[in-house]
XYZ file of C-alpha atoms in Angstrom:
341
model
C -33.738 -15.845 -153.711
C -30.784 -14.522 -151.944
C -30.252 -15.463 -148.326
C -28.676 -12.841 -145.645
C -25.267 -14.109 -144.837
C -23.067 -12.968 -141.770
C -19.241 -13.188 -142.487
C -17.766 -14.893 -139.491
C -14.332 -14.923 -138.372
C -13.755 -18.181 -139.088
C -14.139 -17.623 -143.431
C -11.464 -14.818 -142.827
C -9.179 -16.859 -141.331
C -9.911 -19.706 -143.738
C -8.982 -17.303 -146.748
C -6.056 -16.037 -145.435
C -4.622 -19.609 -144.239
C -3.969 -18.164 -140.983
C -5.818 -19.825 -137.613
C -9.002 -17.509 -136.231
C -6.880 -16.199 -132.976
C -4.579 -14.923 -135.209
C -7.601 -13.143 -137.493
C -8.838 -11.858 -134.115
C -5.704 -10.447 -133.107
C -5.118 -8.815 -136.303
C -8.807 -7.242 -136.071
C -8.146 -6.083 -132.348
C -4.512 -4.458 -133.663
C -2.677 -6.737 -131.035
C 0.899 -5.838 -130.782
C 1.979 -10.269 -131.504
C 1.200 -9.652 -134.968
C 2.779 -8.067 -138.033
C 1.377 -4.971 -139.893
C 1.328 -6.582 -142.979
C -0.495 -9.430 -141.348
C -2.780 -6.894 -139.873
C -3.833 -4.913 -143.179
C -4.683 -8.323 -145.235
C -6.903 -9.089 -142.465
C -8.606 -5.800 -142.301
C -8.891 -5.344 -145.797
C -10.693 -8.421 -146.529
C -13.169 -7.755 -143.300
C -13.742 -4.548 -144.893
C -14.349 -6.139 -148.143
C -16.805 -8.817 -147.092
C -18.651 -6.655 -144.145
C -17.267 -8.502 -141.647
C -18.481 -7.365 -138.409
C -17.651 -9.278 -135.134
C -20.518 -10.324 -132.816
C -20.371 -8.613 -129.475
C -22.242 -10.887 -127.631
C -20.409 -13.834 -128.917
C -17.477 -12.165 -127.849
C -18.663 -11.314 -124.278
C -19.508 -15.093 -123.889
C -15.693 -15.999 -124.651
C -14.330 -13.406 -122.727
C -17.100 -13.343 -119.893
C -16.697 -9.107 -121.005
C -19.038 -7.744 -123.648
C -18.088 -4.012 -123.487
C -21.498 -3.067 -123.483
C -23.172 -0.948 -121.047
C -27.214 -0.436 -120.183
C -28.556 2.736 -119.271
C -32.149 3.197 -118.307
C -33.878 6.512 -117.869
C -37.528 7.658 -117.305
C -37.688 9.893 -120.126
C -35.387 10.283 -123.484
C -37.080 13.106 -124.826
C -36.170 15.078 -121.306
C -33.680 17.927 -122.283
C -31.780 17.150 -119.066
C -31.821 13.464 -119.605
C -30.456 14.048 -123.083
C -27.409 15.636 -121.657
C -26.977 13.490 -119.143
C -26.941 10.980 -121.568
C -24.702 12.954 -124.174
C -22.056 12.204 -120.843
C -22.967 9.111 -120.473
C -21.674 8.005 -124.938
C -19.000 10.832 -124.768
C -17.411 9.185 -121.684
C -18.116 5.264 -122.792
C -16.628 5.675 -125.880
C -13.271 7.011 -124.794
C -13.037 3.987 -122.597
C -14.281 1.499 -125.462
C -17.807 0.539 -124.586
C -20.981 0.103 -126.249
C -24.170 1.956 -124.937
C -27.888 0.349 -125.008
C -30.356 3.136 -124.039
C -33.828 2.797 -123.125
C -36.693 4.275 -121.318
C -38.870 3.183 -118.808
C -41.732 5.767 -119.703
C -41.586 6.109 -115.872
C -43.333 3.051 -115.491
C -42.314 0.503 -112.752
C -42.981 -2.466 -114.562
C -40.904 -1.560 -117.328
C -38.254 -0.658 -115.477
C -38.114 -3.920 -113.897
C -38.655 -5.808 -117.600
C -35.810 -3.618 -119.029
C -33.183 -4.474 -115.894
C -33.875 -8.193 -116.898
C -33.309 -8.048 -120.703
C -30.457 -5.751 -119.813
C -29.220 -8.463 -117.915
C -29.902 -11.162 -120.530
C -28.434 -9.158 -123.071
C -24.947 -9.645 -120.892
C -23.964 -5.878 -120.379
C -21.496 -5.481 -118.180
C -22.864 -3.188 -116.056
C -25.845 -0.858 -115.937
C -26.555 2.756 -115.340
C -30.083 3.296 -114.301
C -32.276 6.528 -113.135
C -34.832 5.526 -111.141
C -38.828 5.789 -112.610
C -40.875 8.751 -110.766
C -43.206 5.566 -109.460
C -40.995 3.387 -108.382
C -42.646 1.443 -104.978
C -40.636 -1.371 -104.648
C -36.839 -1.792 -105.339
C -36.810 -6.040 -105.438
C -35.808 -5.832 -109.249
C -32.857 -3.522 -108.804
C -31.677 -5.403 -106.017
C -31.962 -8.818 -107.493
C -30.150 -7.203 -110.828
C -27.158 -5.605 -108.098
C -26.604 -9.323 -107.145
C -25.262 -10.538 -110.777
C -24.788 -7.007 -112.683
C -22.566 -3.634 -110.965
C -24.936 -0.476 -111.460
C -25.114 2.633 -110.339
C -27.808 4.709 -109.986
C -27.672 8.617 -111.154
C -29.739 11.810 -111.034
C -33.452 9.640 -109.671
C -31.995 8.313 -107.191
C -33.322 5.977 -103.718
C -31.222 5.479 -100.271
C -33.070 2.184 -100.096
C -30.753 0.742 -103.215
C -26.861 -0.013 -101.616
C -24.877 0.958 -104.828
C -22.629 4.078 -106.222
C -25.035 6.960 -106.751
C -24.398 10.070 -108.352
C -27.007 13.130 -107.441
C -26.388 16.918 -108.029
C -26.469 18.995 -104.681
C -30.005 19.151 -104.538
C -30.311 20.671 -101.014
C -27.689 22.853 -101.509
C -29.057 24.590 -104.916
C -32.299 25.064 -103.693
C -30.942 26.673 -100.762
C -29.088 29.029 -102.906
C -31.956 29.780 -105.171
C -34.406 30.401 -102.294
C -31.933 32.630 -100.485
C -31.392 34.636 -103.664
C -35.286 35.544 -104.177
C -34.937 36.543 -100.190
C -31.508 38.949 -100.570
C -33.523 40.149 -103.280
C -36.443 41.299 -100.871
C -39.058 38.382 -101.367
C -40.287 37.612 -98.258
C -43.331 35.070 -98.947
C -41.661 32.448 -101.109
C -44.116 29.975 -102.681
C -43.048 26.278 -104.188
C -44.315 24.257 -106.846
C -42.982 20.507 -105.615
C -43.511 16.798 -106.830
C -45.181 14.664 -104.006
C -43.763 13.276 -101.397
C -42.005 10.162 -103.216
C -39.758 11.978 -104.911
C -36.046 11.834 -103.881
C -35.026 14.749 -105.876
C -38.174 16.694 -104.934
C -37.903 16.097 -101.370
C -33.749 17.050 -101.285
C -35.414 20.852 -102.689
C -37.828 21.515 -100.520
C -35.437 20.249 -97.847
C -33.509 23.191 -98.838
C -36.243 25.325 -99.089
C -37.269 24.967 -95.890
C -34.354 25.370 -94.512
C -33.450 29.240 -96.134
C -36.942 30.188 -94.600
C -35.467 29.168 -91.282
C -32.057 30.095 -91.582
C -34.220 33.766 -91.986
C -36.323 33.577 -90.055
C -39.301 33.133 -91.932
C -42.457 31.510 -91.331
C -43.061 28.507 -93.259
C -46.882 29.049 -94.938
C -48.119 25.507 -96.071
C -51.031 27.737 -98.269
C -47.585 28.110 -100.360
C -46.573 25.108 -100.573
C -48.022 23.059 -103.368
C -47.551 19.753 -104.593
C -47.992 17.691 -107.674
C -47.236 14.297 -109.439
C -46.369 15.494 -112.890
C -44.653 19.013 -112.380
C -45.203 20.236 -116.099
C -45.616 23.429 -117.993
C -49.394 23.187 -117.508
C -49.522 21.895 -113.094
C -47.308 25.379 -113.039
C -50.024 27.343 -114.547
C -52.524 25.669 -112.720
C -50.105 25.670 -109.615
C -50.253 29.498 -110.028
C -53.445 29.985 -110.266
C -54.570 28.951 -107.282
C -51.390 31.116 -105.708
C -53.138 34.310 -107.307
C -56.069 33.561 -106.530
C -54.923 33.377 -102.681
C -56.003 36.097 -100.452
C -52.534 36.818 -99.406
C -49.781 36.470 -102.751
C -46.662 35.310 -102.807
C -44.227 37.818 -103.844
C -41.945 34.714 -105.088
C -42.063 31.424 -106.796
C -39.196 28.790 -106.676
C -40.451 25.680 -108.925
C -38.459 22.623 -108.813
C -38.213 21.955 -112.802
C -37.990 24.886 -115.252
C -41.313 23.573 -116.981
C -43.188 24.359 -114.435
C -41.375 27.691 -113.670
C -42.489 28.644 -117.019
C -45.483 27.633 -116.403
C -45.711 30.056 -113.998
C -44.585 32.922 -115.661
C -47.183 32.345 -118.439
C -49.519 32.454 -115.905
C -48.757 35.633 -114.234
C -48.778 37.286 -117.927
C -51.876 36.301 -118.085
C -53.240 38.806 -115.359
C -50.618 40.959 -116.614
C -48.485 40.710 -113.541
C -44.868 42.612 -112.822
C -42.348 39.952 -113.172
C -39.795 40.551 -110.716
C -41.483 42.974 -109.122
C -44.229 42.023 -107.882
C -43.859 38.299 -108.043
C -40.442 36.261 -108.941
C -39.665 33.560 -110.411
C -37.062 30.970 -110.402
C -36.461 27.748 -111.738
C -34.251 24.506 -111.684
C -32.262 22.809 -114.427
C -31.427 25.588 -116.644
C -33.315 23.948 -119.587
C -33.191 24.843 -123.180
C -35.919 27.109 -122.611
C -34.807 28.970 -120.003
C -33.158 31.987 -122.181
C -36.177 31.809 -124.828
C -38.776 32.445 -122.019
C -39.300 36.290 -121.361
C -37.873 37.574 -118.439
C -35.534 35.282 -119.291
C -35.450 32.523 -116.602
C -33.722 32.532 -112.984
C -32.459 28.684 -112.954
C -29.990 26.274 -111.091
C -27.837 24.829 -113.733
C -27.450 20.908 -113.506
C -24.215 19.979 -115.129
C -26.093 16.771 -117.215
C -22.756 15.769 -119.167
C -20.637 15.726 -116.082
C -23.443 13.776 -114.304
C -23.558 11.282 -117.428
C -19.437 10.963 -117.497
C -18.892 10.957 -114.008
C -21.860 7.645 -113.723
C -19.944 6.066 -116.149
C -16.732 6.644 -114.748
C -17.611 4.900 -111.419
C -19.435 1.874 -113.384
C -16.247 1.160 -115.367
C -14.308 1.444 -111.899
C -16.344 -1.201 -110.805
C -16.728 -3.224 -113.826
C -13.088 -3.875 -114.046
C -12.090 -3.935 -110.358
C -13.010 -8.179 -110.513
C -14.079 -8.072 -106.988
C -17.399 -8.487 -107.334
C -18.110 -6.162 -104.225
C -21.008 -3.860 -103.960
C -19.358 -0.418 -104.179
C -22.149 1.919 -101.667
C -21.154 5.288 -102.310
C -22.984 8.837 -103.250
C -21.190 11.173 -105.510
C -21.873 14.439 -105.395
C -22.038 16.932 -108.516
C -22.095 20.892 -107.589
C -24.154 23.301 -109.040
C -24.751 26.933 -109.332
C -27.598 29.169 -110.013
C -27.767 31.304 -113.000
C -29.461 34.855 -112.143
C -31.763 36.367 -114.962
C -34.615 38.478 -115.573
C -37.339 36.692 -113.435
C -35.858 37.109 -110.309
C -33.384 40.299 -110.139
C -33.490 43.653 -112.266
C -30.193 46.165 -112.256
């Protein structure tokens, strides 16, 4: 029986009667050594499926040109951008990426930081699980590893952070619905220990005052897992208040469309009598009908602009803690659910 193999560097060099720096020179096109030189040694790694061993690599050079990104959810639509971002941008500047998810479960989180770590990345890019309680791991991980945290985000972690302007869109959004007329704005929010949540309703709140509108906590629901289905159910127990909203802003666009399959359901006017608005501008958003009112969230420029500020730090050598909080902009995207011509 045939055993597996690897082809190491030092074969190459052996066949070629030339010493292994010079092979690994000649693999890494460095400028010391001839083209001729070059192409034998490329040619016969091609031939013999050479492929050098990044983590060996990383030990010699204390660099391994791989970077970790955790996220909550790969299957999110938003993540996945982010993430498209996050390879486009690596790539041009010649690192690896090792994704994985933490299922938004603390303990994984916290498992996948270590064996990040382990693994010898060079730095890692992490978005924050929904549950997260205590931030020990992260911090321990900050002391050997630079990362920077984007999009879940926590002011209780010293380290480069790069958010979208949370406050700021939902401001916008909310004081849309009211220059449209809507006067009794609802919201469909995550609870309370959510930093992105609590940056929208922040904003929320404050268009109703900059109005001069009563704040109605009847309106104001909350909910762990803000999905397509706790936006029906969300809006069901609006309708089924004595006094309606004439306006829903829901802080993902699941659960905004939740809400508009709910009010088709008892076959209400959408804008008219009740709005709708979202946030993310998901994939979704234009397939819905009315078409979707939505904040876009600029996911690759989130994803490239993380890894921009890890590399900065990566290669910097001065093994400081960089505490910073980069801000992305936004803009809402008016449709159907909110504003008819």
């Amino acid at each position: 029986m045939n055993k597996r193999k690897a082809t190491t560097l030092k074969e190459i060099a052996k066949k070629l009667d030339i010493s292994i720096s010079t092979a690994s020179r000649a693999l890494n096109n460095h400028p010391d050594i001839s083209d001729a030189t070059k192409e034998k040694v490329q040619q016969l790694a091609e031939k013999l499926h050479y492929s050098p061993n990044l983590f060996a690599q990383g030990f010699r050079t204390q660099r391994s040109h791989i970077l970790g990104v955790i996220v909550p959810n790969i299957a999110h639509y938003f993540t996945s951008t982010i993430l498209k971002g996050i390879l486009k941008e690596a790539e041009t500047k010649g690192y690896k990426v090792i994704v994985s998810e933490s299922n938004n479960n603390e303990n994984k989180q916290s498992e996948m930081l270590r064996t990040m770590s382990q693994f010898g990345v060079d730095g890692i890019l992490l978005a924050l699980s929904r549950k997260t309680t205590s931030v020990d791991s992260i911090l321990n991980t900050l002391d050997t590893v630079p990362l920077v945290l984007f999009d879940k985000v926590s002011h209780k972690i010293p380290c480069t952070q790069v958010v979208v302007d949370e406050e700021i869109a939902a401001f916008n959004a909310i004081e849309h619905l009211i220059n449209t007329g809507k006067k009794r704005i609802a919201i469909i929010k995550e609870t309370e220990n959510s930093f992105n949540s609590e940056k929208r309703f922040a904003g929320y709140l404050r268009a109703l005052k900059e109005h001069n509108i009563e704040v109605d906590k009847k309106i104001i629901l909350s909910t762990e897992d803000v999905s397509l289905y706790k936006g029906r159910m969300m809006t069901n127990i609006l309708l089924s208040l004595k006094e309606r909203p004439d306006a829903i802003f829901a802080i993902t666009d699941t659960a905004a469309i939740g809400a508009i399959k709910a009010l088709h359901k008892y076959n209400i006017k959408i804008p008219e009598e009740i709005a709708v608005v979202g946030f993310s501008n998901s994939i979704h958003a234009t397939i819905i009908q009315p078409s979707l009112t939505t904040v876009d969230q600029p996911g690759e420029k989130i994803g490239k602009t993380a890894v921009m500020y890890l590399i900065k730090e990566i290669e910097s050598n001065k093994n400081e803690i960089t505490t910073k909080t980069v801000t992305v902009k936004t803009h809402l995207i008016v449709r159907d659910s909110s504003f008819k011509v």
